[in-house]
Coordinates of C-alpha atoms and ligand atoms in Angstrom, one line a residue:
M264 CA -18.5 11.7 23.8
A265 CA -18.9 14.9 25.7
D266 CA -18.8 17.0 22.5
G267 CA -22.2 15.0 20.6
H268 CA -20.0 12.9 18.6
D269 CA -19.9 9.1 18.8
C270 CA -16.2 8.9 17.6
D271 CA -13.9 11.2 16.2
V272 CA -13.6 9.2 13.0
L273 CA -15.8 7.2 11.4
I274 CA -14.3 4.8 9.0
I275 CA -16.2 2.9 6.2
G276 CA -14.9 -0.4 5.5
G277 CA -12.8 -3.0 7.6
G278 CA -10.7 -4.4 4.7
P279 CA -6.9 -3.9 5.3
V280 CA -6.7 0.0 4.9
G281 CA -9.7 0.7 7.1
I282 CA -8.4 -1.4 9.6
A283 CA -5.0 -0.5 9.5
L284 CA -6.3 3.2 9.5
A285 CA -7.9 2.7 12.4
L286 CA -5.1 1.1 14.4
M287 CA -2.9 3.7 13.3
L288 CA -5.4 6.6 14.4
G289 CA -6.7 4.8 17.7
R290 CA -3.0 4.5 19.0
K291 CA -2.3 8.2 18.5
G292 CA -5.5 8.8 20.9
V293 CA -7.7 9.6 18.0
R294 CA -11.7 7.8 18.7
V295 CA -12.4 5.6 15.7
I296 CA -15.1 3.3 14.7
V297 CA -14.8 1.2 11.7
T298 CA -18.0 -0.3 10.5
E299 CA -17.7 -3.4 8.2
K300 CA -20.8 -4.9 6.4
A301 CA -19.5 -8.6 6.5
T302 CA -19.5 -10.7 9.7
E303 CA -15.8 -11.9 9.1
I304 CA -12.8 -11.1 7.3
Y305 CA -12.9 -11.7 3.4
P306 CA -11.5 -15.1 3.1
L307 CA -10.0 -15.2 -0.3
P308 CA -6.7 -14.0 -0.9
R309 CA -6.1 -10.9 -3.3
A310 CA -2.9 -9.1 -2.7
A311 CA 0.1 -11.5 -2.7
H312 CA 2.9 -8.8 -2.3
V313 CA 3.7 -6.0 -0.2
D314 CA 7.1 -3.8 -1.0
H315 CA 9.5 -2.7 2.1
E316 CA 7.8 0.5 2.6
I317 CA 4.7 -1.6 3.9
M318 CA 6.6 -3.8 6.1
R319 CA 8.6 -0.6 7.7
L320 CA 4.7 0.6 8.3
F321 CA 4.0 -2.7 10.1
Q322 CA 7.0 -2.5 11.9
S323 CA 5.8 0.9 13.2
L324 CA 2.7 -1.4 14.2
G325 CA 4.4 -3.7 15.9
L326 CA 3.2 -6.2 13.3
A327 CA 6.6 -6.8 10.9
D328 CA 7.9 -9.8 12.9
E329 CA 4.6 -11.3 12.8
I330 CA 3.6 -10.8 9.3
M331 CA 7.3 -11.9 7.8
A332 CA 6.9 -15.2 9.9
T333 CA 4.2 -16.0 7.2
S334 CA 5.8 -14.2 4.2
R335 CA 8.2 -15.3 1.5
V336 CA 11.2 -13.0 -0.1
S337 CA 10.9 -12.6 -3.7
T338 CA 14.2 -12.2 -5.3
R339 CA 13.3 -11.5 -8.8
Y340 CA 10.0 -10.7 -11.0
D341 CA 10.8 -12.0 -14.6
F342 CA 8.5 -11.3 -18.0
L343 CA 9.3 -14.2 -20.5
S344 CA 8.2 -14.7 -23.9
A345 CA 6.5 -17.6 -24.8
S346 CA 9.3 -19.5 -25.5
G347 CA 11.1 -18.2 -22.5
E348 CA 13.1 -15.6 -23.5
V349 CA 13.6 -13.0 -20.7
L350 CA 11.7 -9.9 -21.8
M351 CA 11.9 -7.7 -18.8
R352 CA 13.9 -8.5 -15.5
F353 CA 13.2 -6.8 -11.7
E354 CA 15.8 -7.9 -9.8
F355 CA 15.7 -7.7 -6.0
G356 CA 18.7 -9.2 -5.0
D357 CA 19.6 -10.1 -1.2
G358 CA 16.5 -8.3 -0.8
S359 CA 17.8 -5.2 1.0
S360 CA 15.9 -1.8 0.3
P361 CA 16.1 2.0 1.8
S362 CA 13.6 0.9 4.4
G363 CA 15.6 -2.0 5.5
W364 CA 13.1 -4.2 5.1
P365 CA 13.2 -6.8 2.3
A366 CA 12.0 -5.3 -1.3
S367 CA 9.6 -7.7 -2.4
N368 CA 7.6 -9.5 0.2
M369 CA 5.1 -12.5 -0.9
I370 CA 2.1 -12.4 1.7
H371 CA -1.3 -14.4 2.4
Q372 CA -3.9 -11.1 2.6
P373 CA -6.2 -13.1 5.0
S374 CA -3.5 -13.7 7.4
L375 CA -2.4 -10.2 7.2
E376 CA -5.7 -9.0 7.7
A377 CA -6.3 -11.5 10.7
S378 CA -3.0 -9.9 12.3
L379 CA -4.4 -6.4 11.4
R380 CA -7.7 -7.1 13.5
K381 CA -6.2 -8.8 16.4
A382 CA -4.0 -5.7 16.8
L383 CA -7.1 -3.0 16.6
A384 CA -8.9 -5.2 19.6
G385 CA -6.2 -4.6 21.9
C386 CA -6.6 -0.8 21.2
D387 CA -9.1 1.0 23.4
M388 CA -9.4 4.0 21.2
A389 CA -11.0 1.9 18.3
A390 CA -13.9 -0.3 17.8
L391 CA -15.0 -2.4 15.2
K392 CA -18.7 -2.8 14.0
S393 CA -19.3 -6.0 11.8
G394 CA -22.3 -6.5 10.3
W395 CA -23.0 -2.8 9.8
T396 CA -24.0 -1.7 6.2
L397 CA -23.7 2.0 5.4
E398 CA -27.0 3.0 3.7
D399 CA -26.7 6.8 3.5
F400 CA -24.8 9.7 5.7
T401 CA -25.7 13.5 6.1
E402 CA -22.5 16.3 6.4
E403 CA -23.1 19.1 8.7
S404 CA -20.8 22.0 9.6
D405 CA -19.1 20.3 12.3
S406 CA -20.1 16.6 11.8
V407 CA -21.2 13.9 9.2
E408 CA -23.7 11.5 10.6
G409 CA -23.7 7.7 9.2
R410 CA -27.0 5.6 8.9
F411 CA -26.4 2.0 9.0
S412 CA -28.5 -1.1 8.5
T413 CA -27.4 -4.1 10.9
S414 CA -29.3 -7.3 12.0
D415 CA -30.5 -5.1 15.2
G416 CA -32.1 -2.6 12.9
E417 CA -30.8 0.7 12.1
K418 CA -28.0 2.6 13.5
I419 CA -26.7 6.0 13.4
C420 CA -23.3 7.3 14.2
R421 CA -21.9 10.7 14.6
A422 CA -18.1 11.8 13.9
K423 CA -16.4 14.5 13.1
Y424 CA -14.8 13.1 9.5
L425 CA -15.9 10.1 7.8
I426 CA -13.8 8.1 5.4
G427 CA -14.5 5.7 3.0
C428 CA -12.3 2.8 2.7
D429 CA -15.2 0.6 1.3
G430 CA -13.5 -0.8 -1.5
A431 CA -13.7 -0.9 -5.4
R432 CA -17.4 0.0 -5.0
S433 CA -17.4 2.3 -2.8
T434 CA -20.9 3.4 -0.9
V435 CA -19.2 6.6 0.0
R436 CA -17.5 7.7 -3.0
T437 CA -21.3 7.0 -4.9
L438 CA -23.2 9.0 -2.1
A439 CA -20.5 11.9 -1.8
Q440 CA -20.6 12.1 -5.6
I441 CA -17.1 11.6 -6.4
G442 CA -16.8 10.6 -10.4
V443 CA -13.7 8.9 -11.2
H444 CA -11.1 9.2 -14.2
D445 CA -11.0 5.8 -16.0
L446 CA -7.6 5.1 -17.3
E447 CA -9.0 2.4 -19.5
F448 CA -7.5 -0.9 -18.7
D449 CA -10.3 -3.5 -18.2
E450 CA -9.3 -7.1 -18.4
P451 CA -10.6 -10.3 -17.1
W452 CA -8.4 -13.0 -15.5
L453 CA -8.9 -16.1 -13.9
V454 CA -7.1 -16.5 -10.3
V455 CA -6.2 -19.7 -8.9
D456 CA -4.5 -19.8 -5.8
T457 CA -2.8 -23.4 -4.2
I458 CA -1.8 -24.8 -1.5
V459 CA 1.9 -26.3 -2.0
H460 CA 2.8 -29.9 -1.1
D461 CA 6.1 -29.9 -3.1
A462 CA 7.7 -26.7 -3.5
S463 CA 10.7 -28.0 -5.1
R464 CA 8.7 -28.5 -8.3
L465 CA 7.5 -24.9 -8.3
P466 CA 9.2 -21.8 -9.6
S467 CA 11.3 -19.9 -6.9
V468 CA 10.8 -16.5 -8.7
N469 CA 7.8 -14.7 -9.9
L470 CA 7.1 -14.9 -13.6
Q471 CA 4.8 -13.2 -16.3
I472 CA 4.6 -15.5 -19.2
C473 CA 3.9 -13.4 -22.1
D474 CA 2.3 -15.8 -24.5
P475 CA -0.4 -14.1 -26.6
A476 CA -2.2 -18.1 -26.7
R477 CA -2.7 -17.3 -22.9
P478 CA -1.1 -14.7 -20.6
T479 CA -0.2 -15.9 -17.7
T480 CA 1.1 -15.1 -14.2
C481 CA 2.7 -17.4 -11.7
V482 CA 3.7 -16.2 -8.3
L483 CA 4.9 -17.1 -5.0
M484 CA 2.3 -15.9 -2.2
G485 CA 2.9 -16.6 1.6
N486 CA 4.1 -19.6 3.5
G487 CA 2.7 -22.8 1.8
R488 CA 0.7 -21.0 -1.0
H489 CA 1.3 -20.8 -4.9
R490 CA -1.0 -18.5 -7.6
W491 CA -1.6 -18.9 -11.0
E492 CA -3.3 -15.7 -13.1
F493 CA -4.5 -16.6 -16.5
M494 CA -6.3 -14.0 -18.8
L495 CA -9.5 -14.6 -20.4
K496 CA -9.6 -14.8 -24.2
P497 CA -12.6 -13.0 -25.7
G498 CA -15.9 -14.8 -25.4
E499 CA -14.7 -16.9 -22.2
Q500 CA -17.3 -16.8 -19.4
A501 CA -16.7 -16.9 -15.4
E502 CA -18.8 -19.9 -15.1
T503 CA -16.9 -21.7 -17.8
V504 CA -13.3 -21.3 -16.8
A505 CA -13.3 -21.4 -12.9
T506 CA -14.1 -25.0 -13.2
E507 CA -11.8 -28.0 -11.9
S508 CA -11.4 -29.4 -15.5
F509 CA -10.8 -26.0 -17.6
V510 CA -7.8 -25.2 -14.4
A511 CA -6.4 -28.5 -14.7
E512 CA -5.7 -28.3 -18.4
L513 CA -4.4 -24.8 -17.8
L514 CA -1.8 -25.9 -15.4
R515 CA -1.1 -29.2 -17.2
P516 CA 2.4 -27.1 -19.1
W517 CA 3.3 -26.6 -15.4
N518 CA 3.3 -30.2 -14.6
V519 CA 2.0 -29.6 -10.8
V520 CA -0.1 -32.5 -10.8
G521 CA 0.4 -33.9 -6.7
A522 CA 2.3 -30.8 -6.1
V523 CA -0.4 -28.4 -5.6
S524 CA -4.0 -28.5 -4.6
I525 CA -6.4 -25.8 -5.6
E526 CA -7.6 -23.9 -2.9
R527 CA -10.1 -21.4 -4.8
M528 CA -10.3 -20.2 -8.4
A529 CA -12.3 -16.5 -9.0
V530 CA -12.7 -14.3 -12.1
Y531 CA -11.5 -10.7 -11.6
R532 CA -11.7 -7.8 -13.9
F533 CA -8.6 -5.8 -13.6
H534 CA -9.3 -1.9 -13.8
A535 CA -7.1 1.4 -13.5
L536 CA -9.4 4.2 -11.6
I537 CA -8.4 7.4 -10.2
A538 CA -11.3 8.8 -7.8
R539 CA -11.6 12.6 -8.9
H540 CA -11.8 14.0 -5.4
W541 CA -10.4 12.1 -2.1
R542 CA -11.7 15.0 0.1
K543 CA -14.9 16.4 0.0
G544 CA -15.5 18.3 3.3
R545 CA -15.5 16.2 6.3
I546 CA -15.5 13.1 3.8
L547 CA -12.3 11.3 2.4
L548 CA -11.5 8.3 0.5
A549 CA -8.4 5.7 0.9
G550 CA -7.7 2.7 -0.8
D551 CA -9.7 0.7 -3.3
A552 CA -12.2 3.6 -3.0
A553 CA -9.7 6.2 -4.2
H554 CA -7.9 4.1 -6.8
Q555 CA -7.5 0.9 -8.6
M556 CA -5.0 -0.6 -10.8
P557 CA -4.3 -4.3 -12.3
P558 CA -2.1 -6.4 -10.1
F559 CA 0.9 -6.8 -12.4
A560 CA 3.3 -4.3 -10.0
G561 CA 1.6 -5.9 -6.8
Q562 CA 0.7 -2.3 -5.6
G563 CA -2.7 -2.0 -5.2
L564 CA -2.8 -2.6 -1.3
C565 CA 0.5 -1.3 -0.6
S566 CA -0.6 2.0 -2.1
G567 CA -4.0 2.0 0.2
L568 CA -1.8 1.4 3.1
R569 CA 0.5 4.5 2.0
D570 CA -2.9 6.8 2.1
A571 CA -3.6 5.3 5.5
A572 CA -0.6 6.6 7.0
N573 CA -0.7 9.8 5.1
I574 CA -4.2 10.6 6.7
A575 CA -3.6 9.2 10.0
R576 CA -0.4 11.4 10.5
K577 CA -2.7 14.4 9.3
L578 CA -5.7 13.5 11.5
S579 CA -3.9 12.8 14.4
A580 CA -2.3 16.3 14.3
I581 CA -5.7 18.2 13.7
L582 CA -8.1 16.3 16.2
P583 CA -5.9 16.4 19.4
H584 CA -3.7 18.7 18.7
Q585 CA -5.8 21.5 16.9
A586 CA -3.5 21.8 13.7
M587 CA -5.3 23.2 11.1
D588 CA -8.1 21.2 9.4
A589 CA -6.6 22.4 5.9
L590 CA -3.5 20.2 6.3
L591 CA -6.0 17.4 5.0
D592 CA -6.2 19.2 1.9
T593 CA -2.4 18.0 1.1
Y594 CA -3.7 14.4 1.3
Q595 CA -4.6 14.2 -2.4
P596 CA -1.9 16.3 -3.8
E597 CA 0.6 14.2 -1.8
R598 CA -0.5 11.1 -2.2
E599 CA -2.2 11.1 -6.3
P600 CA 0.8 11.6 -8.0
N601 CA 2.8 8.8 -6.1
V602 CA -0.3 6.5 -7.1
R603 CA -0.7 7.7 -10.7
G604 CA 3.4 6.9 -11.3
I605 CA 2.5 3.7 -9.5
I606 CA -0.6 2.7 -12.1
N607 CA 1.4 3.8 -14.7
L608 CA 3.8 1.1 -14.0
A609 CA 1.1 -1.2 -13.4
L610 CA -0.7 -0.5 -17.0
M611 CA 3.2 -0.5 -18.6
M612 CA 3.4 -4.1 -17.2
G613 CA -0.1 -5.4 -18.0
R614 CA -0.1 -3.7 -21.7
T615 CA 3.2 -5.7 -22.0
V616 CA 1.7 -8.8 -20.7
C617 CA -2.1 -8.8 -22.2
I618 CA -1.4 -9.0 -26.3
L619 CA -3.3 -12.0 -27.6
D620 CA -2.6 -11.0 -31.3
P621 CA 0.6 -12.9 -32.1
V622 CA 2.0 -10.6 -34.7
S623 CA 1.8 -7.9 -32.2
A624 CA 3.3 -10.3 -29.4
K625 CA 6.1 -10.7 -31.9
Q626 CA 7.1 -7.3 -32.4
R627 CA 6.8 -6.6 -28.6
D628 CA 9.2 -9.5 -28.2
Q629 CA 11.7 -8.2 -30.7
M630 CA 11.7 -4.6 -28.9
M631 CA 12.0 -5.6 -26.1
L632 CA 14.7 -8.1 -26.6
A633 CA 16.7 -5.8 -28.4
A634 CA 16.0 -3.0 -25.7
R635 CA 17.5 -5.9 -23.1
R636 CA 20.4 -6.3 -25.3
S637 CA 21.4 -2.6 -25.5
G638 CA 20.9 -2.4 -21.8
S639 CA 17.8 0.3 -22.0
G640 CA 15.7 -2.0 -20.0
P641 CA 13.5 -0.9 -16.9
P642 CA 15.1 0.5 -13.8
P643 CA 16.4 -2.4 -11.4
A644 CA 13.7 -2.4 -9.3
P645 CA 10.1 -0.3 -9.1
E646 CA 10.8 3.2 -7.4
Y647 CA 7.8 4.9 -6.2
P648 CA 7.5 8.5 -7.2
P649 CA 8.4 11.3 -4.6
I650 CA 6.0 13.7 -2.9
D651 CA 6.5 16.9 -4.8
D652 CA 3.1 19.1 -3.7
G653 CA 1.8 19.3 0.0
F654 CA 3.3 19.6 3.5
I655 CA 7.1 19.7 2.6
L656 CA 9.5 22.2 2.5
K657 CA 9.7 22.7 -1.3
G658 CA 13.3 23.5 -2.3
T659 CA 15.1 22.2 0.3
A660 CA 17.7 19.2 -0.8
A661 CA 15.6 15.8 -0.8
A662 CA 12.3 17.4 0.4
G663 CA 9.6 14.9 -0.2
T664 CA 11.5 11.9 -0.8
Y665 CA 11.7 8.5 1.2
F666 CA 13.9 8.9 4.3
P667 CA 15.9 5.3 4.9
Q668 CA 16.1 3.3 7.8
P669 CA 19.4 2.1 8.7
S670 CA 19.7 -1.0 10.8
A671 CA 22.4 -2.2 13.2
R672 CA 23.3 -5.5 14.3
D673 CA 23.6 -6.4 18.4
D674 CA 24.4 -10.3 19.5
G675 CA 22.9 -11.2 16.3
A676 CA 19.4 -9.3 16.6
V677 CA 18.5 -6.4 14.0
M678 CA 18.0 -3.3 15.4
R679 CA 16.3 -0.7 13.3
L680 CA 16.1 3.2 13.8
D681 CA 12.7 3.8 14.0
D682 CA 12.7 1.3 16.7
V683 CA 15.2 3.6 18.4
M684 CA 13.6 6.7 17.7
G685 CA 9.4 5.8 18.0
D686 CA 6.6 7.2 16.3
G687 CA 6.2 10.8 15.2
A688 CA 8.1 13.4 13.3
W689 CA 11.9 13.5 14.1
L690 CA 14.6 16.5 13.6
I691 CA 18.0 14.9 13.3
M692 CA 20.8 17.3 13.7
R693 CA 24.3 17.2 12.7
D694 CA 25.3 19.5 15.8
D695 CA 24.1 19.6 19.4
G696 CA 22.0 22.6 18.5
V697 CA 19.1 23.6 20.5
C698 CA 15.7 24.0 19.2
S699 CA 12.3 24.4 20.7
T700 CA 9.1 22.7 19.6
D701 CA 5.8 21.7 21.1
V702 CA 4.1 19.7 18.3
G703 CA 5.7 16.0 19.1
L704 CA 8.9 16.8 16.9
R705 CA 11.6 14.6 18.8
V706 CA 14.5 16.5 18.1
I707 CA 18.0 14.5 18.5
S708 CA 21.8 15.3 17.6
L709 CA 23.7 13.1 15.7
N710 CA 26.3 12.4 18.9
D711 CA 23.3 11.5 21.0
E712 CA 24.1 8.3 22.4
N713 CA 20.8 6.4 21.1
L714 CA 22.0 7.1 17.5
R715 CA 25.6 5.6 17.9
P716 CA 24.8 2.2 15.9
Y717 CA 23.3 4.7 13.2
Q718 CA 25.9 7.7 13.0
R719 CA 27.6 6.6 10.0
D720 CA 24.8 5.8 8.0
L721 CA 22.7 9.2 9.1
A722 CA 25.9 11.5 8.8
H723 CA 26.4 9.8 5.1
W724 CA 23.2 10.4 4.3
L725 CA 23.3 14.2 5.3
D726 CA 26.6 14.8 3.7
R727 CA 25.5 13.4 0.4
H728 CA 22.3 16.2 0.7
N729 CA 24.8 18.6 1.9
A730 CA 22.5 19.0 5.0
A731 CA 23.0 20.1 8.7
S732 CA 19.8 18.8 9.6
V733 CA 16.6 17.0 8.1
L734 CA 13.2 17.0 9.5
V735 CA 11.5 13.4 8.8
R736 CA 7.8 13.2 8.8
P737 CA 6.0 10.6 10.6
D738 CA 5.3 8.8 7.4
R739 CA 9.1 8.3 6.5
Y740 CA 8.8 11.0 4.0
I741 CA 11.4 14.0 4.2
F742 CA 9.6 17.4 5.2
G743 CA 12.8 19.2 4.5
T744 CA 16.5 19.7 5.3
G745 CA 18.7 23.0 6.3
A746 CA 19.1 24.7 9.7
G747 CA 17.7 22.7 12.6
A748 CA 15.9 25.9 13.7
D749 CA 14.5 26.8 10.2
L750 CA 13.4 23.3 9.6
A751 CA 11.6 23.6 13.3
N752 CA 9.9 26.8 12.8
A753 CA 8.5 25.5 9.3
W754 CA 7.1 22.5 10.6
S755 CA 5.1 24.2 13.9
G756 CA 5.7 27.7 13.8
P757 CA 2.8 30.7 13.3
D758 CA 2.8 29.9 9.6
S759 CA 2.5 26.1 9.5
A760 CA -0.5 23.9 8.8
F761 CA 0.0 22.6 12.3
R762 CA -1.2 25.7 13.8
Ligands
LIG1003 C1 -6.1 -10.8 -8.0 C2 -5.6 -9.5 -7.1 C3 -4.4 -9.7 -7.1 C4 -4.3 -8.4 -6.1 N1 -2.6 -8.3 -5.7 C5 -2.2 -7.5 -5.1 C6 -0.8 -7.6 -4.6 O1 0.1 -8.3 -4.8 N2 -0.5 -6.4 -3.8 C7 -1.4 -5.4 -3.7 O2 -0.6 -4.1 -3.0 N3 -2.6 -5.2 -3.9 C8 -3.0 -6.2 -4.6 N4 -4.2 -6.4 -5.2 C9 -4.9 -5.1 -4.6 C10 -5.5 -5.4 -3.1 O3 -6.2 -6.8 -3.1 C11 -6.4 -4.1 -2.9 O4 -6.0 -3.3 -3.1 C12 -7.0 -4.1 -1.3 O5 -7.9 -5.3 -1.2 C13 -7.9 -2.9 -1.1 O6 -8.2 -2.9 0.3 P1 -9.3 -1.8 0.7 O7 -9.2 -2.3 2.4 O8 -9.2 -0.5 0.2 O9 -10.6 -2.4 0.3 P2 -11.2 -3.8 0.5 O10 -10.3 -5.1 0.5 O11 -12.2 -4.3 -0.7 O12 -12.1 -3.6 1.5 C14 -13.3 -2.8 1.9 C15 -14.1 -3.1 2.6 O13 -15.2 -2.7 2.6 C16 -16.6 -3.3 3.2 N5 -17.8 -2.6 2.4 C17 -18.0 -2.1 1.3 N6 -19.1 -1.6 1.4 C18 -19.3 -1.2 2.6 C19 -20.8 -0.5 3.0 N7 -21.5 0.1 2.6 N8 -21.1 -0.5 4.4 C20 -19.5 -1.2 5.3 N9 -18.8 -2.0 4.7 C21 -18.5 -1.9 3.6 C22 -16.3 -4.5 2.2 O14 -17.1 -5.4 2.8 C23 -14.7 -4.5 2.7 O15 -14.4 -5.3 3.5 C24 -4.8 -7.4 -5.7 C25 -6.0 -7.5 -6.2 C26 -6.6 -8.4 -6.7 C27 -8.1 -8.8 -7.3

């Protein structure tokens, strides 16, 4: 680049979060290089679930239909006692959700990563350097320089920002000397993924078996696959449990001989950690580098992708449009409370399941059965905490909450609002008011012909919040509600962080 940088943004780690972030930035005209130490996509599945917000995010990348084609919708998630009583139930019903996509989607992570990489290969602004391992970096006033080892020797790459999407053992986090808050969960589980030959012999909903003799998870995955996870008991070692004979014994009660064959087995330690700083100068952390959680809520990857959407929105405003770099300071305050809320949900689930003492398990069962009988169970479906600090117009109705996506049918085909409105921020106004703005804000009246199929839903939403207009951020969280001109001014006027 003419300004002495090799790219605007250097992403370390070509896992799902790094690649998705590169794609979001590249499509917005930001020059990105992603470096990945491995030469191929990590072949073993980890994430099995993504939520509806993530499907909407894939929709914005043009990938939702491709990903849905290899996924299955989950309708229910049950926590059962050893004797099969329902201790806790999350119902996803017909799968509808605020985002217009099914609430709970079971996926195959390597297939999802392949879709992301294929899309990245078609993006002129982004390049993936496989086989590049970050060894060190130095930060200067206007740049960061990464030093890499590769099979062709040492490489140097200079960028305006460096983002660590390099997973749980993040080199970037270590080099930046960023510590972590340990939320004190550390349990070893054996994960067994299978190829399905006869789905009729398998459970059709997701299950946690809260059996103190062997806490067990049994979940759907993408088409043609099913997963079991077994908690290790004290004294059990990875080498002895991750064997065909041991797993055959664990699967015996499920009576699935001939219905599935084992694709892989591996022991993971489930942790809950949060990095103390998600931004330090020109360095940012996202995904597992910034936070880790046990997989009981199926939210580690989902949270990382929400980080990516948040950063992409900010960097794509800063780099081409010269918005203030301070906008990046809103990243952690906006994201960390959401992640903490989700980690708390995952820990609540994990602490419910991971009880090995039969007396404590019996007490838990009695308490949860009583709570269910009295109707005071968990919410019907997990809710994700809204943004309450950051780049939002605090004090206006619904600021920081998630903006729904209405859909309509045309000749049987589903037409969703985002496809009509496009990327970027929107100012939707009840009337045909005039508003001038110059920072990529799409201003539209409810009377606009394009909004006709969604007019009733959108008018209902504005009525419910007693609002004349709503300004929706590109990550589909609400900046604020109120008079259109006031919103536009707060978004891009002289005092806005966009200046
Ligand atoms: C058993 C299990 C089940 C799970 N289930 C779910 C689920 O259902 N839903 C969900 O949302 N999440 C789930 N997760 C979590 C999810 O898999 C992770 O949150 C997600 O993979 C994190 O993505 P990432 O891109 O941040 O990190 P990673 O996928 O770990 O990618 C990091 C990348 O950085 C590369 N890298 C590391 N160091 C360097 C370096 N120095 N230089 C260059 N490259 C480097 C690595 O090779 C790797 O490719 C589960 C996890 C496990 C273990």
